[in-house]
Amino acid sequence: MEGVKIMDEIKILKDMINDVSSIVVFTGAGISTPSGIPDFRSNDGIYSKDYQGLKAEDIISHSFFYKDTPLFYKFYKDKMMYLDAKPNLAHKYFASLGKRKEVTIITQNIDGLHQEAGSKRVYELHGSIHRNYCERCHHFYDASYVYNYEGVPLCEKCHGLIKPDVVLYEEPLDEDIVNRSILAIMSADMLIVVGTSLIVYPAAGFIRYFRGRYLVVINKDKTNVDNNCDLVIHDDIIKVVKKLYEEEGK
């Protein structure tokens, strides 16, 4: 009966997608775990174990970045930079969906996999490991430069400290990205939430701006908006996308 249930849900999801023209896909860590990038809050997540006796949340904070920059970068390279990760079937599906629908990706992830998969309009709420800037002269550096640098990355032009363009604890979200994201959600016909339990604020609060036709959650665990959704699928995103491709091929 479980197989029948998931196929019923997939058919409903396919019909919803076909019924709209503009879609916002709001993604969290769960969409990238199949690419080998760990999430944060699961039993095996980044936050599940201390790092050299310190909590991960404390290390990836604005104040710790300046307090102990060498340890910050050691943790950052060990636990948050997965340069060999590739887009999985879910990233690729939403990129392909953007070729026939107006699709905006709003992501809490910093891995850049949506863009690598081919999505054109991506708002990164928490920044990206692929953008790094010298704090003194603002020269740009890619992720490879930072990852391969021995010790704390310094600017090759002025020897200033390089800082990742990611939102650390104690730092605000980028105001322009926030405004663009909220506007996209407000104007969308459909909002699909993928791979996030919606417990990280302020990003999780953006869902309340949705006024469209269909609100859908695809997540292994329950979320605090499940009761307000038009469709909830508690399953693995890759399994869902595979079934969606099968249903669309009929």
PDB file of C-alpha atoms in Angstrom:
ATOM      1  CA  MET A   1       0.000   0.000   0.000  1.00  0.00           C
ATOM      2  CA  GLU A   2       2.937   2.334   0.619  1.00  0.00           C
ATOM      3  CA  GLY A   3       3.877   2.147  -3.086  1.00  0.00           C
ATOM      4  CA  VAL A   4       0.331   3.051  -4.079  1.00  0.00           C
ATOM      5  CA  LYS A   5       0.362   6.013  -1.708  1.00  0.00           C
ATOM      6  CA  ILE A   6       3.588   7.498  -3.083  1.00  0.00           C
ATOM      7  CA  MET A   7       2.395   7.100  -6.669  1.00  0.00           C
ATOM      8  CA  ASP A   8      -0.870   8.874  -5.788  1.00  0.00           C
ATOM      9  CA  GLU A   9       1.152  11.717  -4.277  1.00  0.00           C
ATOM     10  CA  ILE A  10       3.417  11.915  -7.320  1.00  0.00           C
ATOM     11  CA  LYS A  11       0.453  12.115  -9.680  1.00  0.00           C
ATOM     12  CA  ILE A  12      -1.031  14.937  -7.612  1.00  0.00           C
ATOM     13  CA  LEU A  13       2.328  16.724  -7.622  1.00  0.00           C
ATOM     14  CA  LYS A  14       2.661  16.348 -11.394  1.00  0.00           C
ATOM     15  CA  ASP A  15      -0.846  17.742 -11.927  1.00  0.00           C
ATOM     16  CA  MET A  16      -0.104  20.701  -9.653  1.00  0.00           C
ATOM     17  CA  ILE A  17       3.088  21.506 -11.557  1.00  0.00           C
ATOM     18  CA  ASN A  18       1.277  21.288 -14.892  1.00  0.00           C
ATOM     19  CA  ASP A  19      -1.447  23.594 -13.581  1.00  0.00           C
ATOM     20  CA  VAL A  20       0.824  26.577 -12.815  1.00  0.00           C
ATOM     21  CA  SER A  21       3.248  28.832 -14.642  1.00  0.00           C
ATOM     22  CA  SER A  22       5.460  30.226 -11.867  1.00  0.00           C
ATOM     23  CA  ILE A  23       7.141  28.074  -9.211  1.00  0.00           C
ATOM     24  CA  VAL A  24       9.449  28.822  -6.310  1.00  0.00           C
ATOM     25  CA  VAL A  25      11.529  25.910  -5.021  1.00  0.00           C
ATOM     26  CA  PHE A  26      12.793  26.528  -1.479  1.00  0.00           C
ATOM     27  CA  THR A  27      15.619  24.125  -0.683  1.00  0.00           C
ATOM     28  CA  GLY A  28      17.605  23.109   2.364  1.00  0.00           C
ATOM     29  CA  ALA A  29      20.401  20.685   3.169  1.00  0.00           C
ATOM     30  CA  GLY A  30      18.258  17.637   2.365  1.00  0.00           C
ATOM     31  CA  ILE A  31      18.465  18.238  -1.370  1.00  0.00           C
ATOM     32  CA  SER A  32      22.275  18.049  -1.290  1.00  0.00           C
ATOM     33  CA  THR A  33      22.810  15.095   1.042  1.00  0.00           C
ATOM     34  CA  PRO A  34      22.456  12.654  -1.903  1.00  0.00           C
ATOM     35  CA  SER A  35      25.447  14.479  -3.423  1.00  0.00           C
ATOM     36  CA  GLY A  36      27.534  13.525  -0.397  1.00  0.00           C
ATOM     37  CA  ILE A  37      27.220  16.794   1.518  1.00  0.00           C
ATOM     38  CA  PRO A  38      26.151  16.228   5.138  1.00  0.00           C
ATOM     39  CA  ASP A  39      23.291  18.165   6.630  1.00  0.00           C
ATOM     40  CA  PHE A  40      23.549  20.056   9.897  1.00  0.00           C
ATOM     41  CA  ARG A  41      21.071  18.733  12.437  1.00  0.00           C
ATOM     42  CA  SER A  42      20.630  15.011  11.805  1.00  0.00           C
ATOM     43  CA  ASN A  43      22.325  12.346  13.932  1.00  0.00           C
ATOM     44  CA  ASP A  44      25.284  12.342  11.541  1.00  0.00           C
ATOM     45  CA  GLY A  45      25.101  16.049  10.725  1.00  0.00           C
ATOM     46  CA  ILE A  46      27.783  18.692  11.052  1.00  0.00           C
ATOM     47  CA  TYR A  47      26.363  19.865  14.392  1.00  0.00           C
ATOM     48  CA  SER A  48      26.173  16.360  15.895  1.00  0.00           C
ATOM     49  CA  LYS A  49      29.777  16.290  17.114  1.00  0.00           C
ATOM     50  CA  ASP A  50      32.097  18.797  18.725  1.00  0.00           C
ATOM     51  CA  TYR A  51      35.184  19.898  16.819  1.00  0.00           C
ATOM     52  CA  GLN A  52      38.335  20.083  18.901  1.00  0.00           C
ATOM     53  CA  GLY A  53      36.117  20.482  21.949  1.00  0.00           C
ATOM     54  CA  LEU A  54      34.028  23.289  20.460  1.00  0.00           C
ATOM     55  CA  LYS A  55      30.494  23.359  19.113  1.00  0.00           C
ATOM     56  CA  ALA A  56      30.268  23.768  15.365  1.00  0.00           C
ATOM     57  CA  GLU A  57      27.745  26.591  15.717  1.00  0.00           C
ATOM     58  CA  ASP A  58      30.275  28.562  17.740  1.00  0.00           C
ATOM     59  CA  ILE A  59      33.071  28.038  15.234  1.00  0.00           C
ATOM     60  CA  ILE A  60      31.085  29.244  12.223  1.00  0.00           C
ATOM     61  CA  SER A  61      30.230  32.559  13.812  1.00  0.00           C
ATOM     62  CA  HIS A  62      31.334  36.079  12.925  1.00  0.00           C
ATOM     63  CA  SER A  63      33.128  36.601  16.220  1.00  0.00           C
ATOM     64  CA  PHE A  64      34.985  33.264  16.074  1.00  0.00           C
ATOM     65  CA  PHE A  65      36.159  33.969  12.525  1.00  0.00           C
ATOM     66  CA  TYR A  66      38.224  36.864  13.891  1.00  0.00           C
ATOM     67  CA  LYS A  67      38.968  35.310  17.288  1.00  0.00           C
ATOM     68  CA  ASP A  68      40.579  32.143  15.912  1.00  0.00           C
ATOM     69  CA  THR A  69      40.793  32.411  12.120  1.00  0.00           C
ATOM     70  CA  PRO A  70      43.123  29.384  11.703  1.00  0.00           C
ATOM     71  CA  LEU A  71      40.700  27.049  13.507  1.00  0.00           C
ATOM     72  CA  PHE A  72      37.736  28.539  11.667  1.00  0.00           C
ATOM     73  CA  TYR A  73      39.357  27.754   8.336  1.00  0.00           C
ATOM     74  CA  LYS A  74      40.397  24.278   9.418  1.00  0.00           C
ATOM     75  CA  PHE A  75      36.787  23.474  10.314  1.00  0.00           C
ATOM     76  CA  TYR A  76      35.428  25.269   7.233  1.00  0.00           C
ATOM     77  CA  LYS A  77      37.642  23.285   4.849  1.00  0.00           C
ATOM     78  CA  ASP A  78      37.067  19.972   6.692  1.00  0.00           C
ATOM     79  CA  LYS A  79      33.316  20.208   7.164  1.00  0.00           C
ATOM     80  CA  MET A  80      31.774  22.728   4.761  1.00  0.00           C
ATOM     81  CA  MET A  81      33.742  22.682   1.519  1.00  0.00           C
ATOM     82  CA  TYR A  82      32.818  19.723  -0.690  1.00  0.00           C
ATOM     83  CA  LEU A  83      34.384  20.727  -3.987  1.00  0.00           C
ATOM     84  CA  ASP A  84      34.026  17.269  -5.532  1.00  0.00           C
ATOM     85  CA  ALA A  85      30.257  17.153  -4.960  1.00  0.00           C
ATOM     86  CA  LYS A  86      28.128  17.091  -8.096  1.00  0.00           C
ATOM     87  CA  PRO A  87      24.468  17.984  -8.696  1.00  0.00           C
ATOM     88  CA  ASN A  88      22.157  15.043  -8.111  1.00  0.00           C
ATOM     89  CA  LEU A  89      18.923  14.102  -9.857  1.00  0.00           C
ATOM     90  CA  ALA A  90      16.886  16.548  -7.759  1.00  0.00           C
ATOM     91  CA  HIS A  91      19.068  19.535  -8.643  1.00  0.00           C
ATOM     92  CA  LYS A  92      18.892  18.492 -12.293  1.00  0.00           C
ATOM     93  CA  TYR A  93      15.121  18.028 -12.223  1.00  0.00           C
ATOM     94  CA  PHE A  94      14.406  21.535 -10.973  1.00  0.00           C
ATOM     95  CA  ALA A  95      16.904  22.941 -13.480  1.00  0.00           C
ATOM     96  CA  SER A  96      15.086  21.132 -16.297  1.00  0.00           C
ATOM     97  CA  LEU A  97      11.744  22.310 -14.937  1.00  0.00           C
ATOM     98  CA  GLY A  98      13.033  25.861 -15.416  1.00  0.00           C
ATOM     99  CA  LYS A  99      13.092  25.276 -19.167  1.00  0.00           C
ATOM    100  CA  ARG A 100       9.310  24.955 -19.325  1.00  0.00           C
ATOM    101  CA  LYS A 101       8.153  26.918 -16.297  1.00  0.00           C
ATOM    102  CA  GLU A 102       9.172  30.139 -14.582  1.00  0.00           C
ATOM    103  CA  VAL A 103      11.230  28.654 -11.750  1.00  0.00           C
ATOM    104  CA  THR A 104      13.035  30.509  -8.986  1.00  0.00           C
ATOM    105  CA  ILE A 105      15.302  28.589  -6.619  1.00  0.00           C
ATOM    106  CA  ILE A 106      15.673  29.966  -3.098  1.00  0.00           C
ATOM    107  CA  THR A 107      18.250  27.942  -1.210  1.00  0.00           C
ATOM    108  CA  GLN A 108      19.720  27.844   2.263  1.00  0.00           C
ATOM    109  CA  ASN A 109      22.656  25.845   0.881  1.00  0.00           C
ATOM    110  CA  ILE A 110      26.085  27.266   0.111  1.00  0.00           C
ATOM    111  CA  ASP A 111      27.307  24.534  -2.254  1.00  0.00           C
ATOM    112  CA  GLY A 112      26.394  26.091  -5.622  1.00  0.00           C
ATOM    113  CA  LEU A 113      24.932  22.830  -6.950  1.00  0.00           C
ATOM    114  CA  HIS A 114      21.724  24.405  -8.250  1.00  0.00           C
ATOM    115  CA  GLN A 115      23.716  26.662 -10.567  1.00  0.00           C
ATOM    116  CA  GLU A 116      25.984  23.810 -11.614  1.00  0.00           C
ATOM    117  CA  ALA A 117      22.889  21.782 -12.513  1.00  0.00           C
ATOM    118  CA  GLY A 118      21.726  24.608 -14.788  1.00  0.00           C
ATOM    119  CA  SER A 119      19.200  26.616 -12.767  1.00  0.00           C
ATOM    120  CA  LYS A 120      19.270  30.226 -13.954  1.00  0.00           C
ATOM    121  CA  ARG A 121      17.541  32.164 -11.158  1.00  0.00           C
ATOM    122  CA  VAL A 122      19.003  31.143  -7.793  1.00  0.00           C
ATOM    123  CA  TYR A 123      18.869  33.200  -4.602  1.00  0.00           C
ATOM    124  CA  GLU A 124      21.406  31.972  -2.053  1.00  0.00           C
ATOM    125  CA  LEU A 125      20.183  33.079   1.363  1.00  0.00           C
ATOM    126  CA  HIS A 126      23.338  32.008   3.177  1.00  0.00           C
ATOM    127  CA  GLY A 127      25.894  32.841   0.498  1.00  0.00           C
ATOM    128  CA  SER A 128      28.261  30.502  -1.314  1.00  0.00           C
ATOM    129  CA  ILE A 129      31.594  28.786  -0.756  1.00  0.00           C
ATOM    130  CA  HIS A 130      32.411  29.710  -4.358  1.00  0.00           C
ATOM    131  CA  ARG A 131      32.675  33.421  -3.598  1.00  0.00           C
ATOM    132  CA  ASN A 132      35.491  34.690  -1.399  1.00  0.00           C
ATOM    133  CA  TYR A 133      36.791  38.240  -1.064  1.00  0.00           C
ATOM    134  CA  CYS A 134      39.808  40.016   0.357  1.00  0.00           C
ATOM    135  CA  GLU A 135      38.636  42.192   3.224  1.00  0.00           C
ATOM    136  CA  ARG A 136      41.198  44.863   2.343  1.00  0.00           C
ATOM    137  CA  CYS A 137      41.055  45.264  -1.460  1.00  0.00           C
ATOM    138  CA  HIS A 138      37.912  43.173  -2.183  1.00  0.00           C
ATOM    139  CA  HIS A 139      39.631  41.034  -4.819  1.00  0.00           C
ATOM    140  CA  PHE A 140      37.624  37.905  -5.674  1.00  0.00           C
ATOM    141  CA  TYR A 141      38.859  34.347  -5.089  1.00  0.00           C
ATOM    142  CA  ASP A 142      37.185  31.076  -5.989  1.00  0.00           C
ATOM    143  CA  ALA A 143      36.692  28.086  -3.719  1.00  0.00           C
ATOM    144  CA  SER A 144      39.730  26.220  -5.024  1.00  0.00           C
ATOM    145  CA  TYR A 145      42.070  29.061  -4.044  1.00  0.00           C
ATOM    146  CA  VAL A 146      40.725  29.053  -0.505  1.00  0.00           C
ATOM    147  CA  TYR A 147      40.664  25.278  -0.137  1.00  0.00           C
ATOM    148  CA  ASN A 148      44.176  24.720  -1.454  1.00  0.00           C
ATOM    149  CA  TYR A 149      45.772  27.592   0.452  1.00  0.00           C
ATOM    150  CA  GLU A 150      48.045  26.421   3.263  1.00  0.00           C
ATOM    151  CA  GLY A 151      46.706  27.909   6.476  1.00  0.00           C
ATOM    152  CA  VAL A 152      44.630  31.081   6.555  1.00  0.00           C
ATOM    153  CA  PRO A 153      43.973  32.295   2.977  1.00  0.00           C
ATOM    154  CA  LEU A 154      45.508  35.684   2.228  1.00  0.00           C
ATOM    155  CA  CYS A 155      45.141  37.935  -0.772  1.00  0.00           C
ATOM    156  CA  GLU A 156      47.917  37.505  -3.335  1.00  0.00           C
ATOM    157  CA  LYS A 157      47.644  41.200  -4.212  1.00  0.00           C
ATOM    158  CA  CYS A 158      47.641  42.982  -0.855  1.00  0.00           C
ATOM    159  CA  HIS A 159      48.035  40.128   1.682  1.00  0.00           C
ATOM    160  CA  GLY A 160      44.706  41.008   3.272  1.00  0.00           C
ATOM    161  CA  LEU A 161      42.533  38.393   4.976  1.00  0.00           C
ATOM    162  CA  ILE A 162      40.154  36.520   2.674  1.00  0.00           C
ATOM    163  CA  LYS A 163      36.651  35.922   4.003  1.00  0.00           C
ATOM    164  CA  PRO A 164      34.108  33.517   2.501  1.00  0.00           C
ATOM    165  CA  ASP A 165      30.926  35.108   1.190  1.00  0.00           C
ATOM    166  CA  VAL A 166      28.794  32.948   3.482  1.00  0.00           C
ATOM    167  CA  VAL A 167      26.471  34.157   6.192  1.00  0.00           C
ATOM    168  CA  LEU A 168      27.960  33.238   9.544  1.00  0.00           C
ATOM    169  CA  TYR A 169      26.149  33.198  12.849  1.00  0.00           C
ATOM    170  CA  GLU A 170      25.778  36.768  14.198  1.00  0.00           C
ATOM    171  CA  GLU A 171      25.641  38.120  10.623  1.00  0.00           C
ATOM    172  CA  PRO A 172      22.481  39.356   8.860  1.00  0.00           C
ATOM    173  CA  LEU A 173      21.197  37.946   5.596  1.00  0.00           C
ATOM    174  CA  ASP A 174      21.853  40.012   2.494  1.00  0.00           C
ATOM    175  CA  GLU A 175      18.988  42.516   2.312  1.00  0.00           C
ATOM    176  CA  ASP A 176      18.746  42.455  -1.475  1.00  0.00           C
ATOM    177  CA  ILE A 177      18.591  38.648  -1.592  1.00  0.00           C
ATOM    178  CA  VAL A 178      15.954  38.665   1.141  1.00  0.00           C
ATOM    179  CA  ASN A 179      13.791  41.164  -0.731  1.00  0.00           C
ATOM    180  CA  ARG A 180      14.120  39.293  -4.023  1.00  0.00           C
ATOM    181  CA  SER A 181      13.263  36.009  -2.322  1.00  0.00           C
ATOM    182  CA  ILE A 182      10.174  37.354  -0.590  1.00  0.00           C
ATOM    183  CA  LEU A 183       8.958  39.001  -3.792  1.00  0.00           C
ATOM    184  CA  ALA A 184       9.411  35.731  -5.685  1.00  0.00           C
ATOM    185  CA  ILE A 185       7.449  33.800  -3.041  1.00  0.00           C
ATOM    186  CA  MET A 186       4.660  36.383  -2.973  1.00  0.00           C
ATOM    187  CA  SER A 187       4.220  36.269  -6.742  1.00  0.00           C
ATOM    188  CA  ALA A 188       4.553  32.492  -7.285  1.00  0.00           C
ATOM    189  CA  ASP A 189       1.658  30.206  -8.180  1.00  0.00           C
ATOM    190  CA  MET A 190       3.328  27.283  -6.423  1.00  0.00           C
ATOM    191  CA  LEU A 191       5.866  26.916  -3.620  1.00  0.00           C
ATOM    192  CA  ILE A 192       7.745  23.618  -3.260  1.00  0.00           C
ATOM    193  CA  VAL A 193       9.759  23.218  -0.053  1.00  0.00           C
ATOM    194  CA  VAL A 194      12.447  20.562  -0.395  1.00  0.00           C
ATOM    195  CA  GLY A 195      14.842  19.059   2.132  1.00  0.00           C
ATOM    196  CA  THR A 196      14.374  21.428   5.043  1.00  0.00           C
ATOM    197  CA  SER A 197      12.514  21.173   8.329  1.00  0.00           C
ATOM    198  CA  LEU A 198      11.992  24.956   8.327  1.00  0.00           C
ATOM    199  CA  ILE A 199      13.496  25.586  11.747  1.00  0.00           C
ATOM    200  CA  VAL A 200      16.252  28.028  10.756  1.00  0.00           C
ATOM    201  CA  TYR A 201      15.092  31.625  10.964  1.00  0.00           C
ATOM    202  CA  PRO A 202      14.735  34.144   9.467  1.00  0.00           C
ATOM    203  CA  ALA A 203      14.775  32.101   6.241  1.00  0.00           C
ATOM    204  CA  ALA A 204      12.094  29.648   7.415  1.00  0.00           C
ATOM    205  CA  GLY A 205       9.751  32.567   8.057  1.00  0.00           C
ATOM    206  CA  PHE A 206       9.669  33.463   4.365  1.00  0.00           C
ATOM    207  CA  ILE A 207       7.045  30.759   3.784  1.00  0.00           C
ATOM    208  CA  ARG A 208       4.382  32.951   5.381  1.00  0.00           C
ATOM    209  CA  TYR A 209       4.568  35.336   2.415  1.00  0.00           C
ATOM    210  CA  PHE A 210       3.202  32.715   0.020  1.00  0.00           C
ATOM    211  CA  ARG A 211      -0.223  33.595  -1.364  1.00  0.00           C
ATOM    212  CA  GLY A 212      -0.313  31.285  -4.377  1.00  0.00           C
ATOM    213  CA  ARG A 213      -2.271  28.194  -5.314  1.00  0.00           C
ATOM    214  CA  TYR A 214      -0.240  25.207  -4.108  1.00  0.00           C
ATOM    215  CA  LEU A 215       2.074  24.827  -1.117  1.00  0.00           C
ATOM    216  CA  VAL A 216       4.015  21.552  -1.198  1.00  0.00           C
ATOM    217  CA  VAL A 217       6.553  20.075   1.229  1.00  0.00           C
ATOM    218  CA  ILE A 218       8.907  17.243   0.259  1.00  0.00           C
ATOM    219  CA  ASN A 219      10.975  16.284   3.296  1.00  0.00           C
ATOM    220  CA  LYS A 220      11.826  13.090   5.143  1.00  0.00           C
ATOM    221  CA  ASP A 221      10.725  14.552   8.472  1.00  0.00           C
ATOM    222  CA  LYS A 222       7.701  16.567   9.512  1.00  0.00           C
ATOM    223  CA  THR A 223       7.841  20.354   9.308  1.00  0.00           C
ATOM    224  CA  ASN A 224       5.945  23.027  11.192  1.00  0.00           C
ATOM    225  CA  VAL A 225       3.969  23.970   8.069  1.00  0.00           C
ATOM    226  CA  ASP A 226       2.753  20.474   7.142  1.00  0.00           C
ATOM    227  CA  ASN A 227      -0.758  21.170   8.387  1.00  0.00           C
ATOM    228  CA  ASN A 228      -1.062  24.192   6.110  1.00  0.00           C
ATOM    229  CA  CYS A 229       0.113  22.458   2.942  1.00  0.00           C
ATOM    230  CA  ASP A 230      -1.838  21.293  -0.078  1.00  0.00           C
ATOM    231  CA  LEU A 231       0.492  18.308  -0.407  1.00  0.00           C
ATOM    232  CA  VAL A 232       3.080  16.781   1.939  1.00  0.00           C
ATOM    233  CA  ILE A 233       5.435  13.995   0.856  1.00  0.00           C
ATOM    234  CA  HIS A 234       7.563  12.534   3.631  1.00  0.00           C
ATOM    235  CA  ASP A 235      10.086  10.689   1.510  1.00  0.00           C
ATOM    236  CA  ASP A 236      13.560  10.834  -0.014  1.00  0.00           C
ATOM    237  CA  ILE A 237      13.783  13.582  -2.634  1.00  0.00           C
ATOM    238  CA  ILE A 238      15.663  11.392  -5.136  1.00  0.00           C
ATOM    239  CA  LYS A 239      12.978   8.715  -4.907  1.00  0.00           C
ATOM    240  CA  VAL A 240      10.307  11.364  -5.430  1.00  0.00           C
ATOM    241  CA  VAL A 241      12.050  12.848  -8.467  1.00  0.00           C
ATOM    242  CA  LYS A 242      12.555   9.423 -10.051  1.00  0.00           C
ATOM    243  CA  LYS A 243       8.857   8.685  -9.650  1.00  0.00           C
ATOM    244  CA  LEU A 244       8.027  12.139 -10.990  1.00  0.00           C
ATOM    245  CA  TYR A 245      10.067  11.476 -14.129  1.00  0.00           C
ATOM    246  CA  GLU A 246       8.249   8.149 -14.540  1.00  0.00           C
ATOM    247  CA  GLU A 247       4.851   9.813 -14.153  1.00  0.00           C
ATOM    248  CA  GLU A 248       5.709  12.608 -16.577  1.00  0.00           C
ATOM    249  CA  GLY A 249       6.863  10.048 -19.141  1.00  0.00           C
ATOM    250  CA  LYS A 250       3.459   8.388 -19.295  1.00  0.00           C
TER     251      LYS A 250
END
